[in-house]
mmCIF file of C-alpha atoms in Angstrom:
data_model
loop_
_atom_site.group_PDB
_atom_site.id
_atom_site.type_symbol
_atom_site.label_atom_id
_atom_site.label_comp_id
_atom_site.label_asym_id
_atom_site.label_seq_id
_atom_site.Cartn_x
_atom_site.Cartn_y
_atom_site.Cartn_z
ATOM 1 C CA MET A 1 0.106 0.063 -0.057
ATOM 2 C CA ARG A 2 1.191 3.305 -0.959
ATOM 3 C CA VAL A 3 -0.121 6.791 0.172
ATOM 4 C CA HIS A 4 0.860 10.156 -0.965
ATOM 5 C CA VAL A 5 0.232 12.706 1.514
ATOM 6 C CA VAL A 6 -0.005 16.953 0.947
ATOM 7 C CA SER A 7 -0.646 19.795 2.897
ATOM 8 C CA ASP A 8 -0.946 23.573 2.352
ATOM 9 C CA VAL A 9 -1.641 23.383 -1.352
ATOM 10 C CA HIS A 10 -2.627 27.266 -1.206
ATOM 11 C CA GLY A 11 -3.764 27.018 -4.897
ATOM 12 C CA ASN A 12 -1.410 24.549 -6.458
ATOM 13 C CA ALA A 13 -4.368 22.770 -8.475
ATOM 14 C CA GLU A 14 -1.765 21.852 -11.254
ATOM 15 C CA GLY A 15 0.457 20.038 -8.851
ATOM 16 C CA LEU A 16 -2.401 18.489 -7.258
ATOM 17 C CA ALA A 17 -3.665 16.876 -10.431
ATOM 18 C CA THR A 18 -0.632 14.477 -10.092
ATOM 19 C CA ALA A 19 -0.058 14.366 -6.457
ATOM 20 C CA GLY A 20 -1.841 10.960 -6.441
ATOM 21 C CA ASP A 21 0.297 9.317 -9.262
ATOM 22 C CA GLY A 22 1.729 6.013 -8.397
ATOM 23 C CA ALA A 23 0.001 6.038 -5.061
ATOM 24 C CA ASP A 24 -3.373 3.870 -3.934
ATOM 25 C CA ALA A 25 -4.742 7.039 -2.236
ATOM 26 C CA LEU A 26 -4.097 10.436 -1.525
ATOM 27 C CA ILE A 27 -4.437 12.485 1.918
ATOM 28 C CA CYS A 28 -4.777 15.950 2.048
ATOM 29 C CA LEU A 29 -4.350 18.024 5.234
ATOM 30 C CA GLY A 30 -5.934 21.322 4.353
ATOM 31 C CA ASP A 31 -5.380 24.694 3.354
ATOM 32 C CA LEU A 32 -6.576 24.576 -0.185
ATOM 33 C CA VAL A 33 -7.192 28.392 -0.198
ATOM 34 C CA LEU A 34 -4.493 30.918 -1.235
ATOM 35 C CA PHE A 35 -5.470 34.419 0.302
ATOM 36 C CA LEU A 36 -2.196 36.053 -0.039
ATOM 37 C CA ASP A 37 0.983 34.520 -1.128
ATOM 38 C CA TYR A 38 3.533 35.671 1.621
ATOM 39 C CA HIS A 39 6.511 34.792 -1.101
ATOM 40 C CA ASP A 40 4.913 36.088 -4.234
ATOM 41 C CA HIS A 41 2.729 39.010 -3.401
ATOM 42 C CA ALA A 42 1.149 39.166 -6.466
ATOM 43 C CA ARG A 43 -0.678 35.692 -5.982
ATOM 44 C CA GLY A 44 -3.994 35.342 -3.835
ATOM 45 C CA ILE A 45 -7.459 36.797 -3.373
ATOM 46 C CA PHE A 46 -5.908 39.731 -1.387
ATOM 47 C CA PRO A 47 -3.833 40.957 -4.174
ATOM 48 C CA ASP A 48 -6.702 40.488 -6.842
ATOM 49 C CA LEU A 49 -8.791 42.441 -4.822
ATOM 50 C CA PHE A 50 -6.261 45.310 -3.574
ATOM 51 C CA GLY A 51 -3.427 45.176 -6.003
ATOM 52 C CA VAL A 52 0.302 44.166 -4.985
ATOM 53 C CA GLU A 53 1.551 47.407 -3.262
ATOM 54 C CA ASN A 54 -1.171 46.947 -0.790
ATOM 55 C CA ALA A 55 -0.369 43.284 -0.471
ATOM 56 C CA ASP A 56 3.510 44.452 0.166
ATOM 57 C CA ARG A 57 2.166 46.496 2.801
ATOM 58 C CA ILE A 58 0.202 43.932 4.659
ATOM 59 C CA VAL A 59 2.790 41.393 4.741
ATOM 60 C CA ALA A 60 5.240 43.580 6.033
ATOM 61 C CA LEU A 61 2.748 44.754 8.846
ATOM 62 C CA ARG A 62 1.842 41.020 9.681
ATOM 63 C CA THR A 63 5.655 39.646 9.630
ATOM 64 C CA ALA A 64 6.682 42.522 12.086
ATOM 65 C CA ARG A 65 3.661 40.985 14.082
ATOM 66 C CA ARG A 66 1.968 44.614 14.241
ATOM 67 C CA PHE A 67 -1.241 42.537 13.813
ATOM 68 C CA GLU A 68 -3.770 45.513 15.090
ATOM 69 C CA GLU A 69 -2.171 47.660 12.303
ATOM 70 C CA ALA A 70 -2.666 45.121 9.851
ATOM 71 C CA ARG A 71 -6.398 44.662 10.681
ATOM 72 C CA GLU A 72 -7.068 48.459 10.741
ATOM 73 C CA PHE A 73 -5.227 48.700 7.472
ATOM 74 C CA GLY A 74 -7.553 46.047 6.318
ATOM 75 C CA ARG A 75 -10.537 47.493 7.186
ATOM 76 C CA ARG A 76 -9.554 50.787 5.414
ATOM 77 C CA LEU A 77 -9.262 48.990 2.302
ATOM 78 C CA TRP A 78 -12.378 46.985 2.556
ATOM 79 C CA ALA A 79 -14.358 50.366 3.403
ATOM 80 C CA ALA A 80 -13.110 51.889 0.153
ATOM 81 C CA LEU A 81 -14.182 48.925 -2.152
ATOM 82 C CA ASP A 82 -17.538 48.708 -3.509
ATOM 83 C CA VAL A 83 -18.326 45.323 -2.415
ATOM 84 C CA ASP A 84 -19.428 43.366 0.270
ATOM 85 C CA ARG A 85 -16.469 41.546 2.072
ATOM 86 C CA GLU A 86 -18.003 38.092 2.834
ATOM 87 C CA THR A 87 -19.626 37.888 -0.693
ATOM 88 C CA ALA A 88 -16.545 38.744 -2.482
ATOM 89 C CA ILE A 89 -14.359 36.300 -0.284
ATOM 90 C CA GLU A 90 -16.508 33.491 -0.674
ATOM 91 C CA SER A 91 -17.122 34.078 -4.691
ATOM 92 C CA ALA A 92 -13.135 33.763 -4.823
ATOM 93 C CA VAL A 93 -12.871 30.914 -2.540
ATOM 94 C CA ARG A 94 -15.646 29.133 -4.533
ATOM 95 C CA ARG A 95 -13.592 29.311 -7.703
ATOM 96 C CA GLN A 96 -10.634 28.128 -5.898
ATOM 97 C CA TYR A 97 -12.231 25.517 -4.415
ATOM 98 C CA ALA A 98 -13.909 24.374 -7.857
ATOM 99 C CA ALA A 99 -10.524 23.854 -9.384
ATOM 100 C CA MET A 100 -8.635 22.233 -6.263
ATOM 101 C CA PHE A 101 -11.554 19.666 -5.750
ATOM 102 C CA ALA A 102 -11.658 18.692 -9.400
ATOM 103 C CA ALA A 103 -8.010 18.090 -9.088
ATOM 104 C CA PHE A 104 -8.315 15.569 -6.607
ATOM 105 C CA PRO A 105 -7.655 11.844 -7.683
ATOM 106 C CA THR A 106 -10.062 8.992 -6.293
ATOM 107 C CA PRO A 107 -9.478 8.331 -3.454
ATOM 108 C CA THR A 108 -8.670 11.345 -1.719
ATOM 109 C CA TYR A 109 -9.104 11.486 2.043
ATOM 110 C CA ALA A 110 -8.778 15.111 3.243
ATOM 111 C CA THR A 111 -9.222 17.487 6.356
ATOM 112 C CA TYR A 112 -9.284 21.149 6.581
ATOM 113 C CA GLY A 113 -6.573 23.743 7.413
ATOM 114 C CA ASN A 114 -6.759 26.903 9.413
ATOM 115 C CA VAL A 115 -7.437 28.928 6.404
ATOM 116 C CA ASP A 116 -10.234 26.871 4.943
ATOM 117 C CA ILE A 117 -13.930 27.230 4.898
ATOM 118 C CA PRO A 118 -15.578 23.832 6.084
ATOM 119 C CA ALA A 119 -19.038 24.898 5.169
ATOM 120 C CA LEU A 120 -18.266 24.924 1.579
ATOM 121 C CA TRP A 121 -16.398 21.618 1.062
ATOM 122 C CA HIS A 122 -19.719 19.429 0.792
ATOM 123 C CA GLU A 123 -20.653 21.315 -2.219
ATOM 124 C CA TYR A 124 -17.240 20.480 -4.042
ATOM 125 C CA ALA A 125 -16.299 16.992 -2.609
ATOM 126 C CA GLY A 126 -17.157 14.428 -4.945
ATOM 127 C CA PRO A 127 -17.718 10.701 -4.596
ATOM 128 C CA GLY A 128 -14.261 9.905 -4.630
ATOM 129 C CA THR A 129 -13.134 12.638 -1.791
ATOM 130 C CA THR A 130 -13.953 11.642 1.780
ATOM 131 C CA VAL A 131 -13.812 15.058 4.337
ATOM 132 C CA LEU A 132 -12.572 13.954 7.918
ATOM 133 C CA ASP A 133 -12.457 15.983 11.003
ATOM 134 C CA GLY A 134 -12.282 14.091 14.430
ATOM 135 C CA GLN A 135 -12.668 11.034 12.440
ATOM 136 C CA ARG A 136 -10.957 7.634 11.700
ATOM 137 C CA ILE A 137 -10.543 5.398 8.434
ATOM 138 C CA GLU A 138 -8.913 2.039 7.883
ATOM 139 C CA LEU A 139 -6.572 1.545 4.961
ATOM 140 C CA ASP A 140 -4.853 -1.841 4.131
ATOM 141 C CA GLY A 141 -5.010 -2.676 8.012
ATOM 142 C CA ARG A 142 -3.722 0.797 9.448
ATOM 143 C CA VAL A 143 -5.900 3.233 11.329
ATOM 144 C CA PHE A 144 -5.710 6.863 10.192
ATOM 145 C CA GLY A 145 -7.306 9.666 12.489
ATOM 146 C CA PHE A 146 -7.876 13.214 11.099
ATOM 147 C CA VAL A 147 -8.051 16.504 13.008
ATOM 148 C CA GLY A 148 -8.672 19.614 10.920
ATOM 149 C CA GLY A 149 -8.236 23.167 11.661
ATOM 150 C CA GLY A 150 -6.202 25.439 13.751
ATOM 151 C CA LEU A 151 -5.888 26.885 17.020
ATOM 152 C CA ARG A 152 -6.791 30.736 17.695
ATOM 153 C CA THR A 153 -4.349 33.307 16.687
ATOM 154 C CA PRO A 154 -3.886 37.055 16.027
ATOM 155 C CA MET A 155 -3.927 36.318 12.570
ATOM 156 C CA ARG A 156 -7.625 35.158 12.782
ATOM 157 C CA THR A 157 -7.787 32.815 9.770
ATOM 158 C CA PRO A 158 -11.370 31.322 9.001
ATOM 159 C CA TYR A 159 -10.983 27.866 10.881
ATOM 160 C CA GLU A 160 -9.646 28.631 14.052
ATOM 161 C CA ILE A 161 -11.103 26.937 16.910
ATOM 162 C CA SER A 162 -10.560 27.132 20.695
ATOM 163 C CA ASP A 163 -7.866 24.580 22.418
ATOM 164 C CA GLU A 164 -10.884 22.751 24.245
ATOM 165 C CA GLU A 165 -12.735 22.211 21.152
ATOM 166 C CA TYR A 166 -9.508 20.712 19.198
ATOM 167 C CA ALA A 167 -9.081 18.956 22.051
ATOM 168 C CA ALA A 168 -12.302 17.277 22.086
ATOM 169 C CA LYS A 169 -11.496 16.061 18.452
ATOM 170 C CA VAL A 170 -8.137 14.600 19.157
ATOM 171 C CA GLU A 171 -9.757 12.668 21.980
ATOM 172 C CA ALA A 172 -12.493 11.182 19.837
ATOM 173 C CA LEU A 173 -10.097 9.529 17.848
ATOM 174 C CA GLY A 174 -8.527 7.058 20.344
ATOM 175 C CA GLU A 175 -5.600 5.022 19.352
ATOM 176 C CA VAL A 176 -4.750 5.196 15.553
ATOM 177 C CA ASP A 177 -1.559 4.259 13.790
ATOM 178 C CA VAL A 178 -1.311 7.269 11.791
ATOM 179 C CA LEU A 179 -2.246 10.613 13.330
ATOM 180 C CA CYS A 180 -3.192 13.272 10.596
ATOM 181 C CA SER A 181 -3.613 16.785 11.440
ATOM 182 C CA HIS A 182 -3.056 20.374 9.543
ATOM 183 C CA ILE A 183 -1.012 22.110 12.592
ATOM 184 C CA PRO A 184 1.754 20.340 14.340
ATOM 185 C CA PRO A 185 2.131 18.835 18.012
ATOM 186 C CA GLU A 186 3.415 21.682 20.534
ATOM 187 C CA VAL A 187 7.109 21.017 19.874
ATOM 188 C CA PRO A 188 9.288 23.889 19.517
ATOM 189 C CA GLU A 189 11.537 22.105 16.664
ATOM 190 C CA LEU A 190 8.162 21.449 14.641
ATOM 191 C CA THR A 191 6.626 24.655 15.267
ATOM 192 C CA TYR A 192 9.114 27.326 14.264
ATOM 193 C CA ASP A 193 9.051 28.808 11.153
ATOM 194 C CA THR A 194 12.616 29.787 10.193
ATOM 195 C CA VAL A 195 11.709 32.194 7.254
ATOM 196 C CA ALA A 196 8.985 33.921 8.967
ATOM 197 C CA ARG A 197 11.139 33.891 12.375
ATOM 198 C CA ARG A 198 8.106 32.920 14.657
ATOM 199 C CA PHE A 199 6.343 30.011 16.452
ATOM 200 C CA GLU A 200 3.325 28.713 14.985
ATOM 201 C CA ARG A 201 0.715 27.503 16.798
ATOM 202 C CA GLY A 202 1.250 23.628 17.743
ATOM 203 C CA SER A 203 -1.263 21.566 19.770
ATOM 204 C CA ALA A 204 -0.661 20.215 23.265
ATOM 205 C CA ALA A 205 -3.561 17.806 22.620
ATOM 206 C CA LEU A 206 -1.635 16.210 19.725
ATOM 207 C CA LEU A 207 1.598 16.033 21.655
ATOM 208 C CA SER A 208 -0.446 14.435 24.705
ATOM 209 C CA ALA A 209 -1.972 11.910 22.356
ATOM 210 C CA ILE A 210 1.319 10.861 20.892
ATOM 211 C CA ARG A 211 2.718 10.469 24.027
ATOM 212 C CA ARG A 212 -0.170 8.410 25.328
ATOM 213 C CA THR A 213 -1.259 6.204 22.292
ATOM 214 C CA LYS A 214 2.034 5.951 20.434
ATOM 215 C CA PRO A 215 1.049 6.092 16.950
ATOM 216 C CA ARG A 216 3.289 4.900 14.249
ATOM 217 C CA TYR A 217 3.173 8.505 12.578
ATOM 218 C CA ALA A 218 2.266 11.679 13.219
ATOM 219 C CA LEU A 219 1.564 13.665 9.868
ATOM 220 C CA PHE A 220 0.950 17.574 9.451
ATOM 221 C CA GLY A 221 1.895 20.515 7.547
ATOM 222 C CA HIS A 222 1.089 24.149 8.556
ATOM 223 C CA VAL A 223 4.571 25.186 8.990
ATOM 224 C CA HIS A 224 5.976 26.194 5.653
ATOM 225 C CA GLN A 225 9.570 26.539 6.688
ATOM 226 C CA PRO A 226 9.955 24.541 9.975
ATOM 227 C CA LEU A 227 13.205 24.173 11.942
ATOM 228 C CA ALA A 228 13.099 20.511 11.843
ATOM 229 C CA ARG A 229 10.621 18.600 9.185
ATOM 230 C CA ARG A 230 10.698 15.542 11.027
ATOM 231 C CA MET A 231 11.636 14.082 14.677
ATOM 232 C CA ARG A 232 10.723 11.495 16.830
ATOM 233 C CA VAL A 233 8.539 11.954 19.899
ATOM 234 C CA GLY A 234 9.026 8.846 21.945
ATOM 235 C CA THR A 235 8.593 6.050 19.404
ATOM 236 C CA THR A 236 6.134 8.113 17.152
ATOM 237 C CA GLU A 237 7.652 9.741 13.823
ATOM 238 C CA CYS A 238 6.430 13.233 13.298
ATOM 239 C CA VAL A 239 6.647 14.537 9.747
ATOM 240 C CA ASN A 240 5.987 17.629 8.404
ATOM 241 C CA VAL A 241 4.765 16.490 4.713
ATOM 242 C CA GLY A 242 5.925 19.847 3.332
ATOM 243 C CA HIS A 243 4.895 23.153 1.764
ATOM 244 C CA PHE A 244 3.000 21.663 -1.402
ATOM 245 C CA ALA A 245 2.235 25.015 -2.874
ATOM 246 C CA ALA A 246 5.867 25.738 -3.262
ATOM 247 C CA THR A 247 7.193 22.287 -3.987
ATOM 248 C CA GLY A 248 4.661 20.346 -5.638
ATOM 249 C CA ARG A 249 5.516 16.896 -4.052
ATOM 250 C CA PRO A 250 3.577 14.643 -2.023
ATOM 251 C CA TRP A 251 5.063 13.052 0.964
ATOM 252 C CA ALA A 252 4.950 8.996 0.348
ATOM 253 C CA LEU A 253 3.934 6.386 3.256
ATOM 254 C CA GLU A 254 4.443 3.069 1.840
ATOM 255 C CA TRP A 255 3.751 -0.388 3.779
#
């Protein structure tokens, strides 16, 4: 059995169309939407609406962790735009989802990232795509558990939930062979982004579950340039499967 795993697709529909080549199944750990590309400020929903110069400005503010200034700047931009914010974002996300879900091979098992909008997924997921969040599946004798979304941050991305709600989803999985999530467990080497120069939020509940239930693997994404891409926690191999938007390469699990 060979499974390919991707995360942080962020608009890379072309790469996604071949991500399952040579595999028996594809697993996607979320973040399909590209709102703003921090490497190429001309890509994404934000520059499409407000232009590259404004994208440059908001990236600079966020990178400097001046989040309140970034929010105020964003509010001024939206106020000057002659369109309803929710309508504009949903329309753009729908266009991206149509391309992303059409590119998924059969079978695909997917969970949400923190920038995704779960309420829309059921409209685009075809019969070959199974969406899981706080749920388990069995593939060729191995049990995979899925936990979608992220924890609350000053960035206020669309699918951030409380620590308690997230922990309840982790607890609902019980013992699994492969623990699949969008965000990493709360381990400094796995949560630190070396380019953004900041710690992203990891989950203490995931780390506790890894130590308690000892899955063979814990797979995740979210941190685009991690200090450590792979390390062991006890007997569990923790793997950041990579920033698929940039690499176009899936991570492979074979048994």
